Short mmCIF file of C-alpha atoms in Angstrom, two decimals:
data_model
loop_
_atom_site.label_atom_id
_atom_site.label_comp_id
_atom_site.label_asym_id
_atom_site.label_seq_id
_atom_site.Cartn_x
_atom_site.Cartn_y
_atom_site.Cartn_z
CA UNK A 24 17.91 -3.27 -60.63
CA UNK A 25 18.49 0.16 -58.93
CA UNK A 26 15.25 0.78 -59.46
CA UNK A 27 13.43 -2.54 -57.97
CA UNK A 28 15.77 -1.75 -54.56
CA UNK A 29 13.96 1.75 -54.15
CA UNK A 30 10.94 0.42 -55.16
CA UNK A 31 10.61 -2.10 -51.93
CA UNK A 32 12.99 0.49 -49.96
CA UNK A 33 10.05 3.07 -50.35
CA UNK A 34 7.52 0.07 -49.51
CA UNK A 35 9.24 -1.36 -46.63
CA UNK A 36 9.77 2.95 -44.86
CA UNK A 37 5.91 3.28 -45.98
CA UNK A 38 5.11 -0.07 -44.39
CA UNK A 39 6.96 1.03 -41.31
CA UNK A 40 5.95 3.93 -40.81
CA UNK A 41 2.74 3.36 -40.76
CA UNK A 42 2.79 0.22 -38.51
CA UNK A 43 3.93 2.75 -35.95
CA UNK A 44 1.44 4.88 -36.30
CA UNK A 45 -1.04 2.43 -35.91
CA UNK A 46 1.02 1.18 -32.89
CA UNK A 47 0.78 4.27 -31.41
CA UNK A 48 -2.90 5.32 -32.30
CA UNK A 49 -4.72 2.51 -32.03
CA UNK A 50 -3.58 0.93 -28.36
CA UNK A 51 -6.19 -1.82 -28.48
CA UNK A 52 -4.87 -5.08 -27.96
CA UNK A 53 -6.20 -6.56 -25.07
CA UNK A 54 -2.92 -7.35 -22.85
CA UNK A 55 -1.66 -3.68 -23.28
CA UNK A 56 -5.34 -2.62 -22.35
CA UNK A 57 -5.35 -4.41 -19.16
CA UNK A 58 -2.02 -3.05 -18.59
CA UNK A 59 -3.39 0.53 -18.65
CA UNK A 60 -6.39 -0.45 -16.73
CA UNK A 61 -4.37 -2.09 -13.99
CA UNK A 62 -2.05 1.07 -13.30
CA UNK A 63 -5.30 3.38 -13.29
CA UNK A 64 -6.27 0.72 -9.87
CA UNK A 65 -4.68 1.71 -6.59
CA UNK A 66 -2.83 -1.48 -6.10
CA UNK A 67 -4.18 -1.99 -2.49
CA UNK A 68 -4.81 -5.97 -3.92
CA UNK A 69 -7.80 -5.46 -1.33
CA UNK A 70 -10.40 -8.42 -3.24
CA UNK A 71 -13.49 -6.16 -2.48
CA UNK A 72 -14.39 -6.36 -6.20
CA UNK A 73 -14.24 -9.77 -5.93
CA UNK A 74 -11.27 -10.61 -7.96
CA UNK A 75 -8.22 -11.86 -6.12
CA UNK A 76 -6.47 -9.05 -6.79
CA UNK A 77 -5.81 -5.34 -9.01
CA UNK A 78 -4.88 -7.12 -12.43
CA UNK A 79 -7.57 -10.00 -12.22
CA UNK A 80 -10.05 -7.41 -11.97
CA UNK A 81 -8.56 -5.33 -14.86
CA UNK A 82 -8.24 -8.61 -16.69
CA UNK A 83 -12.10 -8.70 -15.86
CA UNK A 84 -12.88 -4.87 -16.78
CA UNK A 85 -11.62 -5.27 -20.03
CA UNK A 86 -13.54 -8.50 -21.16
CA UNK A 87 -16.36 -6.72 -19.77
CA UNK A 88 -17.63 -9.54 -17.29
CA UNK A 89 -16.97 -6.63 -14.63
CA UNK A 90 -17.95 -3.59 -14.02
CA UNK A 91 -15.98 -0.51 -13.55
CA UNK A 92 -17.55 0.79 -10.06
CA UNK A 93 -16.19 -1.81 -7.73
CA UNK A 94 -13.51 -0.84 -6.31
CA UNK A 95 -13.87 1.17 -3.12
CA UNK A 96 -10.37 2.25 -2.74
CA UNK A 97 -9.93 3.63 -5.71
CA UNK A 98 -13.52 5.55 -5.10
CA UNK A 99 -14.98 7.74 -8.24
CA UNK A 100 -12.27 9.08 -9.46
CA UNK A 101 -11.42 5.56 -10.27
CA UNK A 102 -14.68 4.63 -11.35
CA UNK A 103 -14.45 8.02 -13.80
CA UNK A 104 -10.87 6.97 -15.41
CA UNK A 105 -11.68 3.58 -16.19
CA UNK A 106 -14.60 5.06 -17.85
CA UNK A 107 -13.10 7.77 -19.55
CA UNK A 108 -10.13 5.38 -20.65
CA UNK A 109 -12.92 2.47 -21.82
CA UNK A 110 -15.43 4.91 -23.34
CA UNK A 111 -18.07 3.10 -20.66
CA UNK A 112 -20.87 5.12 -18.88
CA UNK A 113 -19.42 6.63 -15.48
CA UNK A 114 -21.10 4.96 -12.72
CA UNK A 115 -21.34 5.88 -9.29
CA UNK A 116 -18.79 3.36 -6.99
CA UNK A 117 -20.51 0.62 -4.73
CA UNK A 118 -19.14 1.94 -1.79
CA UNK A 119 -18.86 -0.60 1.48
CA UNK A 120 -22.06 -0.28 3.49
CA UNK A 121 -20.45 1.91 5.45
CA UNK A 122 -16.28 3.16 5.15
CA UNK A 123 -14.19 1.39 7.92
CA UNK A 124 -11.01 1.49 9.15
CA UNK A 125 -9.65 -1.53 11.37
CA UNK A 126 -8.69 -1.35 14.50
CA UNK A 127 -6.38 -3.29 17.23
CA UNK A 128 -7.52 -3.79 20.66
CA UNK A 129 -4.51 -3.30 22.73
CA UNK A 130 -4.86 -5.23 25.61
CA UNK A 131 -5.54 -8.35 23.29
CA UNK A 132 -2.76 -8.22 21.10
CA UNK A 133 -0.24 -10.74 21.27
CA UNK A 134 2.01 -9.60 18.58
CA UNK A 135 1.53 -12.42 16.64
CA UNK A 136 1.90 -10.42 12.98
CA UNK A 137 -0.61 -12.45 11.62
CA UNK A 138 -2.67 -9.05 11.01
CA UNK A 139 0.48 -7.37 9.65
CA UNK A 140 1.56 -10.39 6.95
CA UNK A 141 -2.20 -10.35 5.88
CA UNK A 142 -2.67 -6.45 5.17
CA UNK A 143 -2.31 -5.66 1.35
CA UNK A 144 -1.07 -2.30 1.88
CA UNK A 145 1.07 -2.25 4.72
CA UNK A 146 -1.26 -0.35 7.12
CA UNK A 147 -0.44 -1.99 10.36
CA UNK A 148 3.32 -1.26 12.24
CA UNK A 149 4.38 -4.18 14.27
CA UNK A 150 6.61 -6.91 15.04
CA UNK A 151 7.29 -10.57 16.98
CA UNK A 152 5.88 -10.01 20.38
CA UNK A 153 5.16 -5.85 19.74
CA UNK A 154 2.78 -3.79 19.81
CA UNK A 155 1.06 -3.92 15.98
CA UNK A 156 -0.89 -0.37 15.20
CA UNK A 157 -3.12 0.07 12.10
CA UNK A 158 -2.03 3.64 10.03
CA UNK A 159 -5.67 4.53 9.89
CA UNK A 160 -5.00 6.70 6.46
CA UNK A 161 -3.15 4.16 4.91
CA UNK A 162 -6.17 1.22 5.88
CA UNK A 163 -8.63 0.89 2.97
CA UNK A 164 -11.17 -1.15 4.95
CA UNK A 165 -10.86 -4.34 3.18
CA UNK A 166 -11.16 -6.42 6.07
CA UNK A 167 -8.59 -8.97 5.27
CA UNK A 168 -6.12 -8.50 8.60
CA UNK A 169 -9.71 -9.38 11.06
CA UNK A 170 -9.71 -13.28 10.16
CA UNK A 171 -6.02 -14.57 10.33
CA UNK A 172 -6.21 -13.04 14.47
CA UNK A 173 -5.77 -15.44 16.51
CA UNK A 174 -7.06 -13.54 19.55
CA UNK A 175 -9.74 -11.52 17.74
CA UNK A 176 -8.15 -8.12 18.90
CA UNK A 177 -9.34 -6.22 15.60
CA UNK A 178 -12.52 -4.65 14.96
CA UNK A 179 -13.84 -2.21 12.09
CA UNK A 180 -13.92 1.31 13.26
CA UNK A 181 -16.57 3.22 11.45
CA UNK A 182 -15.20 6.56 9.82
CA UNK A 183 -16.43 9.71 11.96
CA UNK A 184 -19.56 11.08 10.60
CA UNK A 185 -17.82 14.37 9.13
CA UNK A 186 -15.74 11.88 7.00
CA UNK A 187 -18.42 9.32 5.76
CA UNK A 188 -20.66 12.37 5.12
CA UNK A 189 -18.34 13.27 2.45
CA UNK A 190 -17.97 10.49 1.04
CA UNK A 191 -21.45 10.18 0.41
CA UNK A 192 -21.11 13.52 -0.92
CA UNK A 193 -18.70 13.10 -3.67
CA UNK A 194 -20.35 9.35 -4.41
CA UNK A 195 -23.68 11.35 -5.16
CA UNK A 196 -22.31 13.57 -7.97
CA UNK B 7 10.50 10.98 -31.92
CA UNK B 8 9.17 8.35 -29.93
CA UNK B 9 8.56 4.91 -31.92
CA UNK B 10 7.49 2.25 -29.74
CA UNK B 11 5.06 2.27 -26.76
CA UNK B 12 8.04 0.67 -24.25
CA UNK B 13 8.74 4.43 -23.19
CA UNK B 14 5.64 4.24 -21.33
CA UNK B 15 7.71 1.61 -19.27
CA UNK B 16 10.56 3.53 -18.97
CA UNK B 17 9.52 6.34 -17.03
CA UNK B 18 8.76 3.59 -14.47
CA UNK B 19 11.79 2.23 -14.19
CA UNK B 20 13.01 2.15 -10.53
CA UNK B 21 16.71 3.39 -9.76
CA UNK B 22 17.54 2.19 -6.36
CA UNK B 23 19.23 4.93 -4.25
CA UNK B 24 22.22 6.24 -6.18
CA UNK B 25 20.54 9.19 -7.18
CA UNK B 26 21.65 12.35 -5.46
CA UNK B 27 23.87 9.80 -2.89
CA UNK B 28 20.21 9.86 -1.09
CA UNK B 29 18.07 7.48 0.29
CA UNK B 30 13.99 7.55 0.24
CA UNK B 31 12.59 6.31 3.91
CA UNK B 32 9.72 6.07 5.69
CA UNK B 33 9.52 6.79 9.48
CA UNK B 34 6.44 5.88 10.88
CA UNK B 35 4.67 5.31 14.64
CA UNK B 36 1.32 4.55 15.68
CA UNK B 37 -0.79 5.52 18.55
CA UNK B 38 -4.22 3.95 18.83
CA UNK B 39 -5.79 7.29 17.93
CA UNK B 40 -2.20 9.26 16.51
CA UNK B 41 -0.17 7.72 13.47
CA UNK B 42 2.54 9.39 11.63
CA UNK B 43 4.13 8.31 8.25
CA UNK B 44 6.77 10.40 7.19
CA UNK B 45 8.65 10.43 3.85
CA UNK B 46 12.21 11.44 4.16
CA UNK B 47 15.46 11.71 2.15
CA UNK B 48 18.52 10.68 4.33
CA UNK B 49 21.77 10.65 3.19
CA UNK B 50 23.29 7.44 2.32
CA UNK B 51 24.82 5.11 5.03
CA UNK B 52 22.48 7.17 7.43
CA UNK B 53 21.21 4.53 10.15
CA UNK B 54 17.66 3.58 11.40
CA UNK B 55 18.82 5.90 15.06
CA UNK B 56 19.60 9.32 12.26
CA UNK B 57 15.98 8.56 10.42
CA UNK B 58 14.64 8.60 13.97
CA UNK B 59 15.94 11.69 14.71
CA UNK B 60 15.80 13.44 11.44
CA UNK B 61 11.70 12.62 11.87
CA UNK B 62 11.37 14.78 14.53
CA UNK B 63 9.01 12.09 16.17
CA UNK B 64 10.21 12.67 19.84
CA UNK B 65 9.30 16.58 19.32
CA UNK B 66 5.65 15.46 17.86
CA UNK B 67 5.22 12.52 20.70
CA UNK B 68 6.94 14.50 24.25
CA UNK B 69 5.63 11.46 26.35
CA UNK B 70 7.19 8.46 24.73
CA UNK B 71 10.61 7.68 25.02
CA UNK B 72 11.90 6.55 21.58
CA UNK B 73 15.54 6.08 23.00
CA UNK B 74 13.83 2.74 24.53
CA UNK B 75 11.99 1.76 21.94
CA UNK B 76 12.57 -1.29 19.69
CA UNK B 77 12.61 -0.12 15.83
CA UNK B 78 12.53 -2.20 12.80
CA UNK B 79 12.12 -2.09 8.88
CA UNK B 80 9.60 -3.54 7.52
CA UNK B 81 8.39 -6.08 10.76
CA UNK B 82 11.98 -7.09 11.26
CA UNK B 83 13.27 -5.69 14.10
CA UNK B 84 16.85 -4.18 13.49
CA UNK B 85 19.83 -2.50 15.61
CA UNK B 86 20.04 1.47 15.67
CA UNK B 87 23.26 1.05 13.75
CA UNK B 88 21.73 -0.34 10.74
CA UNK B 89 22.34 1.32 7.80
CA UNK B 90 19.25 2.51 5.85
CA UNK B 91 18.49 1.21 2.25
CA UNK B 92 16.10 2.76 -0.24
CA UNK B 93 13.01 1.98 0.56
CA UNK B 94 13.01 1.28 3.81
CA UNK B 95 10.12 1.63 6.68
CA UNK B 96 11.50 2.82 10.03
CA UNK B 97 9.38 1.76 12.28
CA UNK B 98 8.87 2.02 15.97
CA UNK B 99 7.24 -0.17 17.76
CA UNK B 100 5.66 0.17 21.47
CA UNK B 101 5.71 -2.73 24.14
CA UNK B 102 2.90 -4.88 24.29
CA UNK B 103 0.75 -4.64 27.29
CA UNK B 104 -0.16 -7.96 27.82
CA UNK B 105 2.08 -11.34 28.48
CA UNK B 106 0.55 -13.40 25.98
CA UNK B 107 1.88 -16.62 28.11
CA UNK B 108 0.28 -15.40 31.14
CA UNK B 109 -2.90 -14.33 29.54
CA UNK B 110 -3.15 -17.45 27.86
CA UNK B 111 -2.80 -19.49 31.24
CA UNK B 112 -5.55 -17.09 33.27
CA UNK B 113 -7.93 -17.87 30.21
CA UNK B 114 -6.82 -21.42 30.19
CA UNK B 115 -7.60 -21.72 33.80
CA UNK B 116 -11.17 -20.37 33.10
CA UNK B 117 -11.45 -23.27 30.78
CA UNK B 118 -11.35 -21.05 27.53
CA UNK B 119 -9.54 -19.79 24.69
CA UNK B 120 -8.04 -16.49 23.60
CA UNK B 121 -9.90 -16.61 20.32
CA UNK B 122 -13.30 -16.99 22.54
CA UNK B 123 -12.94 -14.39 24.79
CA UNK B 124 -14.74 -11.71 22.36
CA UNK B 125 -17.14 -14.23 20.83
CA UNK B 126 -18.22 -15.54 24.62
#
């Protein structure tokens, strides 16, 4: 008797032991892989991948029916993570067709915080019937705050030469 | 020994301001072509007028008057008073320059709209 309790005592501490090992060695299931793709993304919920947001397009990277270069904010050292953490080939990032930053025309705006409600990343300063200002290095470009104006006060701002210069330097390595 | 992957949750778990009896802020203001965002630690039960000073904005900024200024967390525009909370934007905001009523009517009278204007 004694001796059948030890015998499934030493099975079930084997058993366990060895479940979390695996557990912790092999982290492949699919929702805990999407997890770690989704906190390697910046979060900016931009859509220029073309997902609605940062976890639809991690969802997307790991079934493989995306690719790992599309996301501008996060730039290459994004694109380089995700391919180190997937074991895919590192791939240059499809930048915009040029980097933009929006900006609000001040003698339009009506303080309307339609622009302000729409940003993903809480780049523009404003309120009811004030001012609203876009935090140029907190902008990622995406574009999303230019639509819901109902004045058409904001434009896209090219970056300064100096700036998109490196970014075409560091997207060439 | 760590057995389960949930302490790769843990170290993201958020404790709201009790830390230290501080409070993490943001002050930030925004020129057309100037914009400051500035991470700060108040004190707690600091307000929204000690963030504004503790920034140092008026020092940076010698031209604007932030003692006239409306401020606000977050697009809500609050009293200097107000006591700060973890996480909180100060923000500034400036005037507008236009009177959107009285924009709207000159357009109106021109027999347009204030979305056309650009577009025309």
């Amino acid at each position: 008797m004694l001796i059948a309790v030890l015998t499934v005592a030493i099975i079930a501490l084997i058993a366990g032991i060895a479940l979390s090992f695996a557990a912790k060695r092999l982290p492949s299931d699919a929702g805990f892989l999407v997890e770690q793709v989704n906190e390697l993304l910046p979060q900016t919920q931009c859509a220029q991948c073309g997902y609605p947001g940062c976890r639809p397009y991690a969802a997307a990277v790991v079934d493989g029916t995306a690719a790992i270069n599309l996301c501008p904010p996060g730039g290459d050292e994004t694109a380089r993570r995700l391919a180190g953490l997937l074991g895919r080939e590192v791939l240059p990032v499809l930048e915009q067709s040029s980097p933009a930053v929006a900006v609000i025309d001040e003698a339009l705006c009506i303080g309307c915080v339609h622009c302000r409600n729409a940003c993903p990343v809480d780049a523009i300063i404003g309120a009811h019937h004030l001012m609203h200002t876009v935090i140029e290095s907190e902008c990622t470009g995406c574009e999303l705050c230019v639509a819901p104006c109902p004045v058409d006060c904001i434009s896209m701002k090219p970056l300064v030469p100096a700036e998109a210069c490196q970014v075409a330097a560091t997207g060439g390595q | 020994m760590r057995w389960s992957i949930r302490s790769r949750k843990e170290q993201h778990t958020y404790t709201p301001g009790c830390r230290n009896r501080t409070v993490q802020i943001e002050v930030a203001f925004a020129l057309t072509d100037e914009q400051q965002l500035l991470a700060l630690s108040m004190p707690q039960n600091s307000t929204v007028a000690d963030a504004i000073r503790a920034s140092k904005l008026s020092q940076r900024f010698p031209d604007v008057d932030f003692d006239v200024l409306d401020v606000g967390i977050w697009g809500r525009v609050v009293a200097r008073d107000h006591r700060l909370a973890d996480g909180d934007r100060v923000e500034i905001y400036r005037p507008l320059e236009i009177d959107p009523r009285e924009a709207r009517r000159q357009l109106a009278s021109l027999g347009m709209t204030m979305g056309a204007r650009q577009k025309g």
